[in-house]
């Protein structure tokens, strides 16, 4: 069912109201505690700015890292409140705790149009347990709930699900709405041909999404370390490449399923090999039928790139999740960068290109092509679960439109 959006609430609905907004500010920090990528903070700005312009009192709730229910000084949201203040051009006050006296006093002192950031909700173990009393205390700070944290929507936590029992209305923010529109739309009502490119090191982490995509797509292209499990299941030698021995039968089943459904399932035809797992390794290119002993595959080869580009050339919708190789090492980034460039060119021709979270996003950003894509998802696990057709608790808890 479609979910009610923030766009359904007028200025009159929001004026002077306390609005609890769950955001995903789980951003990377360097050793000095500085934010190295503020994409997730910027992604929440349309929702925050809209609420401010409608004179709401904006109370932001977020998690950071995995403090495991205890206060961890290195996981406070201090750097986030500072960066958000810069982006909004006004001071964002941070509370010392997400519930309790300090939060209550600071919220009570808010003027319309002001923004407060509650301290890391995961400092309380009750958050991840979706404990009723804790959820009620969070909800008591507000009148209305907005969930804009797609990256945490696959978790049934107090701040993503539990609070919705105590607040009304409960709506999707603009980022959440956009994520659902693109990801659900791509799977349920795609412009065809629909292709999925699935990469990453292990078949085991992508089983559900591969099975679902074979059901929905016209083409499925597979790259990354998981290809060697497929090759070994075919009886090919893979040298020292990564293989999941307990997934060989599954790989055979996935290939058979695609064949039975008439889905074009493409694996690379050649690979870039290394003599060790290192940025400075010696390399050679080999066809998948002639991988020598003692070498490991760390990227797809030039022929594979050409084959993949040809297969994608007529597609109207493409979903990409997972790199083609060890793109963190420049010698093994060519496959991933080539796919990124191919999708950017397809976008220019009207193809809907969706980058489904995780390392693919980092790869596209690194290649400087993020602006070219139709949609870049902010959720890793949430994107995968949505593509698998699973119900996300944080979405299910929102009002229906």
Short mmCIF file of N, CA and C in Angstrom, two decimals, residues 177-293:
data_model
loop_
_atom_site.label_atom_id
_atom_site.label_comp_id
_atom_site.label_asym_id
_atom_site.label_seq_id
_atom_site.Cartn_x
_atom_site.Cartn_y
_atom_site.Cartn_z
N UNK A 177 9.94 8.84 0.82
CA UNK A 177 8.98 8.77 -0.29
C UNK A 177 9.70 8.51 -1.61
N UNK A 178 10.83 9.21 -1.81
CA UNK A 178 11.59 9.04 -3.06
C UNK A 178 12.18 7.65 -3.16
N UNK A 179 12.72 7.14 -2.05
CA UNK A 179 13.29 5.79 -2.04
C UNK A 179 12.24 4.75 -2.42
N UNK A 180 11.07 4.86 -1.81
CA UNK A 180 10.00 3.89 -2.08
C UNK A 180 9.52 3.99 -3.52
N UNK A 181 9.43 5.22 -4.01
CA UNK A 181 8.97 5.44 -5.39
C UNK A 181 9.91 4.76 -6.39
N UNK A 182 11.21 4.98 -6.22
CA UNK A 182 12.16 4.43 -7.18
C UNK A 182 12.36 2.93 -7.02
N UNK A 183 12.61 2.47 -5.79
CA UNK A 183 12.93 1.06 -5.58
C UNK A 183 11.72 0.15 -5.78
N UNK A 184 10.57 0.55 -5.19
CA UNK A 184 9.36 -0.26 -5.39
C UNK A 184 8.89 -0.16 -6.83
N UNK A 185 8.99 1.04 -7.39
CA UNK A 185 8.56 1.26 -8.78
C UNK A 185 9.36 0.42 -9.76
N UNK A 186 10.69 0.35 -9.49
CA UNK A 186 11.57 -0.42 -10.39
C UNK A 186 11.20 -1.89 -10.40
N UNK A 187 10.76 -2.39 -9.26
CA UNK A 187 10.43 -3.81 -9.15
C UNK A 187 8.99 -4.09 -9.57
N UNK A 188 8.07 -3.22 -9.17
CA UNK A 188 6.65 -3.51 -9.39
C UNK A 188 6.10 -2.99 -10.72
N UNK A 189 6.61 -1.85 -11.18
CA UNK A 189 6.09 -1.25 -12.43
C UNK A 189 7.24 -0.69 -13.27
N UNK A 190 8.20 -1.53 -13.64
CA UNK A 190 9.37 -1.00 -14.35
C UNK A 190 9.09 -0.73 -15.83
N UNK A 191 9.86 0.20 -16.37
CA UNK A 191 9.95 0.31 -17.83
C UNK A 191 10.92 -0.80 -18.25
N UNK A 192 10.52 -1.60 -19.21
CA UNK A 192 11.34 -2.74 -19.63
C UNK A 192 12.03 -2.48 -20.97
N UNK A 193 13.14 -3.20 -21.21
CA UNK A 193 13.76 -4.26 -20.41
C UNK A 193 14.31 -3.75 -19.07
N UNK A 194 14.14 -4.60 -18.05
CA UNK A 194 14.65 -4.32 -16.70
C UNK A 194 15.86 -5.22 -16.44
N UNK A 195 16.98 -4.59 -16.09
CA UNK A 195 18.19 -5.34 -15.78
C UNK A 195 18.62 -5.05 -14.35
N UNK A 196 19.21 -6.07 -13.72
CA UNK A 196 19.83 -5.88 -12.41
C UNK A 196 21.29 -6.30 -12.52
N UNK A 197 22.16 -5.47 -11.96
CA UNK A 197 23.58 -5.81 -11.88
C UNK A 197 23.87 -6.07 -10.41
N UNK A 198 24.31 -7.28 -10.10
CA UNK A 198 24.55 -7.65 -8.70
C UNK A 198 26.01 -8.03 -8.54
N UNK A 199 26.69 -7.33 -7.64
CA UNK A 199 28.09 -7.61 -7.36
C UNK A 199 28.30 -7.88 -5.89
N UNK A 200 29.57 -7.90 -5.50
CA UNK A 200 29.90 -8.19 -4.11
C UNK A 200 30.66 -9.50 -4.01
N UNK A 201 31.19 -9.76 -2.83
CA UNK A 201 32.11 -10.88 -2.69
C UNK A 201 31.42 -12.22 -2.48
N UNK A 202 30.22 -12.22 -1.86
CA UNK A 202 29.63 -13.50 -1.46
C UNK A 202 28.21 -13.70 -1.99
N UNK A 203 27.97 -14.89 -2.50
CA UNK A 203 26.61 -15.27 -2.92
C UNK A 203 25.69 -15.27 -1.70
N UNK A 204 26.22 -15.71 -0.55
CA UNK A 204 25.38 -15.90 0.64
C UNK A 204 24.70 -14.61 1.07
N UNK A 205 25.36 -13.45 0.88
CA UNK A 205 24.77 -12.18 1.31
C UNK A 205 23.75 -11.66 0.30
N UNK A 206 23.70 -12.28 -0.88
CA UNK A 206 22.80 -11.78 -1.93
C UNK A 206 21.81 -12.84 -2.41
N UNK A 207 21.69 -13.96 -1.67
CA UNK A 207 20.80 -15.04 -2.11
C UNK A 207 19.38 -14.54 -2.35
N UNK A 208 18.81 -13.87 -1.32
CA UNK A 208 17.42 -13.42 -1.40
C UNK A 208 17.20 -12.46 -2.54
N UNK A 209 18.12 -11.52 -2.70
CA UNK A 209 17.94 -10.51 -3.74
C UNK A 209 18.13 -11.13 -5.13
N UNK A 210 19.06 -12.07 -5.27
CA UNK A 210 19.24 -12.73 -6.57
C UNK A 210 17.99 -13.51 -6.97
N UNK A 211 17.42 -14.25 -6.01
CA UNK A 211 16.22 -15.03 -6.32
C UNK A 211 15.06 -14.12 -6.72
N UNK A 212 14.91 -13.02 -5.98
CA UNK A 212 13.82 -12.08 -6.28
C UNK A 212 14.02 -11.40 -7.62
N UNK A 213 15.26 -11.03 -7.92
CA UNK A 213 15.53 -10.32 -9.17
C UNK A 213 15.38 -11.23 -10.39
N UNK A 214 15.72 -12.50 -10.23
CA UNK A 214 15.50 -13.45 -11.33
C UNK A 214 14.00 -13.58 -11.62
N UNK A 215 13.18 -13.46 -10.57
CA UNK A 215 11.72 -13.49 -10.75
C UNK A 215 11.19 -12.27 -11.49
N UNK A 216 11.86 -11.10 -11.30
CA UNK A 216 11.29 -9.83 -11.77
C UNK A 216 11.96 -9.29 -13.03
N UNK A 217 13.24 -9.61 -13.23
CA UNK A 217 14.03 -8.94 -14.26
C UNK A 217 14.03 -9.68 -15.60
N UNK A 218 14.40 -8.95 -16.63
CA UNK A 218 14.64 -9.54 -17.95
C UNK A 218 16.08 -10.04 -18.06
N UNK A 219 16.98 -9.31 -17.35
CA UNK A 219 18.41 -9.64 -17.40
C UNK A 219 18.99 -9.48 -16.00
N UNK A 220 19.89 -10.41 -15.62
CA UNK A 220 20.63 -10.29 -14.37
C UNK A 220 22.11 -10.48 -14.69
N UNK A 221 22.90 -9.45 -14.38
CA UNK A 221 24.34 -9.49 -14.63
C UNK A 221 25.06 -9.63 -13.29
N UNK A 222 25.96 -10.58 -13.19
CA UNK A 222 26.62 -10.85 -11.91
C UNK A 222 28.12 -10.59 -12.02
N UNK A 223 28.65 -9.86 -11.02
CA UNK A 223 30.08 -9.59 -10.95
C UNK A 223 30.56 -9.75 -9.52
N UNK A 224 31.81 -9.32 -9.28
CA UNK A 224 32.34 -9.42 -7.92
C UNK A 224 32.82 -10.82 -7.59
N UNK A 225 33.27 -11.00 -6.36
CA UNK A 225 33.85 -12.27 -5.93
C UNK A 225 32.91 -13.45 -6.02
N UNK A 226 31.60 -13.18 -6.00
CA UNK A 226 30.64 -14.30 -6.01
C UNK A 226 30.66 -15.10 -7.32
N UNK A 227 31.21 -14.53 -8.38
CA UNK A 227 31.21 -15.23 -9.67
C UNK A 227 31.97 -16.56 -9.60
N UNK A 228 32.97 -16.63 -8.71
CA UNK A 228 33.80 -17.83 -8.68
C UNK A 228 33.09 -19.03 -8.07
N UNK A 229 32.10 -18.77 -7.24
CA UNK A 229 31.26 -19.86 -6.73
C UNK A 229 30.44 -20.44 -7.89
N UNK A 230 29.95 -19.57 -8.79
CA UNK A 230 29.22 -20.04 -9.97
C UNK A 230 30.14 -20.85 -10.89
N UNK A 231 31.37 -20.34 -11.11
CA UNK A 231 32.30 -21.05 -12.00
C UNK A 231 32.65 -22.43 -11.46
N UNK A 232 32.92 -22.48 -10.15
CA UNK A 232 33.30 -23.77 -9.56
C UNK A 232 32.12 -24.76 -9.64
N UNK A 233 30.90 -24.21 -9.51
CA UNK A 233 29.72 -25.09 -9.61
C UNK A 233 29.58 -25.67 -11.02
N UNK A 234 30.19 -24.99 -12.02
CA UNK A 234 30.19 -25.49 -13.40
C UNK A 234 31.34 -26.45 -13.66
N UNK A 235 32.22 -26.61 -12.64
CA UNK A 235 33.36 -27.50 -12.80
C UNK A 235 34.62 -26.82 -13.30
N UNK A 236 34.62 -25.50 -13.32
CA UNK A 236 35.80 -24.76 -13.78
C UNK A 236 36.81 -24.57 -12.65
N UNK A 237 38.09 -24.49 -13.01
CA UNK A 237 39.14 -24.19 -12.03
C UNK A 237 39.14 -22.69 -11.75
N UNK A 238 39.30 -22.31 -10.48
CA UNK A 238 39.24 -20.88 -10.13
C UNK A 238 40.49 -20.41 -9.38
N UNK A 239 41.55 -21.23 -9.36
CA UNK A 239 42.78 -20.83 -8.68
C UNK A 239 42.55 -20.55 -7.21
N UNK A 240 43.08 -19.42 -6.74
CA UNK A 240 42.92 -19.04 -5.33
C UNK A 240 41.75 -18.08 -5.11
N UNK A 241 40.87 -17.97 -6.08
CA UNK A 241 39.74 -17.04 -5.98
C UNK A 241 38.79 -17.45 -4.86
N UNK A 242 38.05 -16.45 -4.35
CA UNK A 242 37.09 -16.67 -3.26
C UNK A 242 35.96 -17.59 -3.73
N UNK A 243 35.72 -18.67 -2.98
CA UNK A 243 34.62 -19.58 -3.30
C UNK A 243 33.90 -19.94 -2.00
N UNK A 244 32.57 -19.97 -2.06
CA UNK A 244 31.77 -20.48 -0.94
C UNK A 244 31.38 -21.92 -1.27
N UNK A 245 32.14 -22.84 -0.72
CA UNK A 245 31.95 -24.26 -1.05
C UNK A 245 30.53 -24.74 -0.73
N UNK A 246 29.93 -24.17 0.33
CA UNK A 246 28.59 -24.63 0.73
C UNK A 246 27.48 -23.99 -0.11
N UNK A 247 27.86 -23.18 -1.11
CA UNK A 247 26.84 -22.53 -1.95
C UNK A 247 26.93 -22.98 -3.41
N UNK A 248 27.69 -24.04 -3.67
CA UNK A 248 27.86 -24.50 -5.06
C UNK A 248 26.53 -24.99 -5.66
N UNK A 249 25.76 -25.75 -4.87
CA UNK A 249 24.47 -26.24 -5.36
C UNK A 249 23.50 -25.09 -5.59
N UNK A 250 23.53 -24.11 -4.69
CA UNK A 250 22.66 -22.93 -4.84
C UNK A 250 22.98 -22.20 -6.14
N UNK A 251 24.27 -22.06 -6.45
CA UNK A 251 24.66 -21.37 -7.69
C UNK A 251 24.08 -22.10 -8.90
N UNK A 252 24.15 -23.43 -8.88
CA UNK A 252 23.56 -24.23 -9.98
C UNK A 252 22.05 -23.98 -10.08
N UNK A 253 21.40 -23.95 -8.92
CA UNK A 253 19.94 -23.74 -8.88
C UNK A 253 19.56 -22.37 -9.44
N UNK A 254 20.35 -21.35 -9.08
CA UNK A 254 20.05 -19.99 -9.57
C UNK A 254 20.20 -19.92 -11.09
N UNK A 255 21.24 -20.55 -11.63
CA UNK A 255 21.41 -20.56 -13.10
C UNK A 255 20.27 -21.31 -13.77
N UNK A 256 19.85 -22.43 -13.16
CA UNK A 256 18.75 -23.22 -13.73
C UNK A 256 17.43 -22.45 -13.67
N UNK A 257 17.22 -21.74 -12.56
CA UNK A 257 15.99 -20.96 -12.40
C UNK A 257 15.90 -19.87 -13.47
N UNK A 258 17.01 -19.17 -13.70
CA UNK A 258 17.03 -18.12 -14.71
C UNK A 258 16.73 -18.70 -16.10
N UNK A 259 17.35 -19.83 -16.39
CA UNK A 259 17.14 -20.48 -17.70
C UNK A 259 15.68 -20.86 -17.89
N UNK A 260 15.07 -21.45 -16.84
CA UNK A 260 13.67 -21.87 -16.91
C UNK A 260 12.72 -20.70 -17.10
N UNK A 261 13.10 -19.56 -16.55
CA UNK A 261 12.22 -18.38 -16.65
C UNK A 261 12.50 -17.54 -17.90
N UNK A 262 13.51 -17.93 -18.66
CA UNK A 262 13.86 -17.17 -19.85
C UNK A 262 14.55 -15.85 -19.53
N UNK A 263 15.18 -15.81 -18.35
CA UNK A 263 15.92 -14.61 -17.94
C UNK A 263 17.37 -14.74 -18.39
N UNK A 264 17.88 -13.69 -19.00
CA UNK A 264 19.28 -13.68 -19.43
C UNK A 264 20.16 -13.47 -18.20
N UNK A 265 20.86 -14.52 -17.75
CA UNK A 265 21.75 -14.41 -16.60
C UNK A 265 23.18 -14.41 -17.13
N UNK A 266 23.86 -13.28 -16.96
CA UNK A 266 25.20 -13.12 -17.53
C UNK A 266 26.26 -13.13 -16.45
N UNK A 267 27.28 -13.96 -16.65
CA UNK A 267 28.48 -13.96 -15.81
C UNK A 267 29.65 -13.49 -16.68
N UNK A 268 30.68 -12.92 -16.07
CA UNK A 268 31.82 -12.45 -16.86
C UNK A 268 32.47 -13.59 -17.67
N UNK A 269 33.04 -13.20 -18.82
CA UNK A 269 33.71 -14.16 -19.70
C UNK A 269 35.21 -14.19 -19.45
N UNK A 270 35.74 -13.11 -18.85
CA UNK A 270 37.16 -13.06 -18.50
C UNK A 270 37.32 -12.27 -17.20
N UNK A 271 38.47 -12.44 -16.56
CA UNK A 271 38.70 -11.81 -15.26
C UNK A 271 40.12 -11.26 -15.18
N UNK A 272 40.28 -10.25 -14.30
CA UNK A 272 41.60 -9.72 -13.99
C UNK A 272 42.11 -10.48 -12.77
N UNK A 273 43.25 -11.14 -12.91
CA UNK A 273 43.80 -11.99 -11.86
C UNK A 273 44.97 -11.29 -11.15
N UNK A 274 45.14 -11.64 -9.87
CA UNK A 274 46.25 -11.11 -9.08
C UNK A 274 46.98 -12.28 -8.42
N UNK A 275 48.29 -12.09 -8.18
CA UNK A 275 49.05 -13.16 -7.52
C UNK A 275 48.97 -13.05 -6.00
N UNK A 276 48.38 -11.94 -5.51
CA UNK A 276 48.11 -11.78 -4.07
C UNK A 276 47.03 -10.72 -3.89
N UNK A 277 46.40 -10.71 -2.71
CA UNK A 277 45.35 -9.71 -2.44
C UNK A 277 46.04 -8.44 -1.96
N UNK A 278 46.41 -7.59 -2.92
CA UNK A 278 47.17 -6.39 -2.61
C UNK A 278 47.00 -5.37 -3.72
N UNK A 279 47.07 -4.10 -3.36
CA UNK A 279 46.98 -3.02 -4.36
C UNK A 279 48.15 -3.07 -5.33
N UNK A 280 49.26 -3.69 -4.90
CA UNK A 280 50.48 -3.72 -5.72
C UNK A 280 50.73 -5.09 -6.34
N UNK A 281 49.70 -5.93 -6.38
CA UNK A 281 49.87 -7.29 -6.91
C UNK A 281 50.24 -7.26 -8.39
N UNK A 282 50.90 -8.33 -8.83
CA UNK A 282 51.09 -8.54 -10.27
C UNK A 282 49.76 -9.01 -10.84
N UNK A 283 49.47 -8.61 -12.08
CA UNK A 283 48.16 -8.96 -12.65
C UNK A 283 48.30 -9.62 -14.02
N UNK A 284 47.28 -10.38 -14.38
CA UNK A 284 47.13 -10.89 -15.75
C UNK A 284 45.64 -11.05 -16.02
N UNK A 285 45.28 -11.06 -17.29
CA UNK A 285 43.88 -11.25 -17.69
C UNK A 285 43.74 -12.66 -18.26
N UNK A 286 42.70 -13.35 -17.84
CA UNK A 286 42.48 -14.72 -18.33
C UNK A 286 41.01 -14.96 -18.59
N UNK A 287 40.72 -15.83 -19.55
CA UNK A 287 39.33 -16.25 -19.76
C UNK A 287 38.93 -17.12 -18.58
N UNK A 288 37.65 -17.23 -18.33
CA UNK A 288 37.19 -17.99 -17.16
C UNK A 288 37.49 -19.49 -17.29
N UNK A 289 37.76 -19.93 -18.51
CA UNK A 289 38.11 -21.35 -18.70
C UNK A 289 39.58 -21.63 -18.43
N UNK A 290 40.39 -20.58 -18.23
CA UNK A 290 41.84 -20.83 -18.11
C UNK A 290 42.48 -20.04 -16.96
N UNK A 291 41.84 -20.11 -15.80
CA UNK A 291 42.40 -19.44 -14.61
C UNK A 291 43.48 -20.35 -14.02
N UNK A 292 44.74 -19.86 -13.94
CA UNK A 292 45.82 -20.73 -13.46
C UNK A 292 45.84 -20.88 -11.94
N UNK A 293 46.46 -21.95 -11.49
CA UNK A 293 46.64 -22.17 -10.05
C UNK A 293 47.45 -21.03 -9.44
#
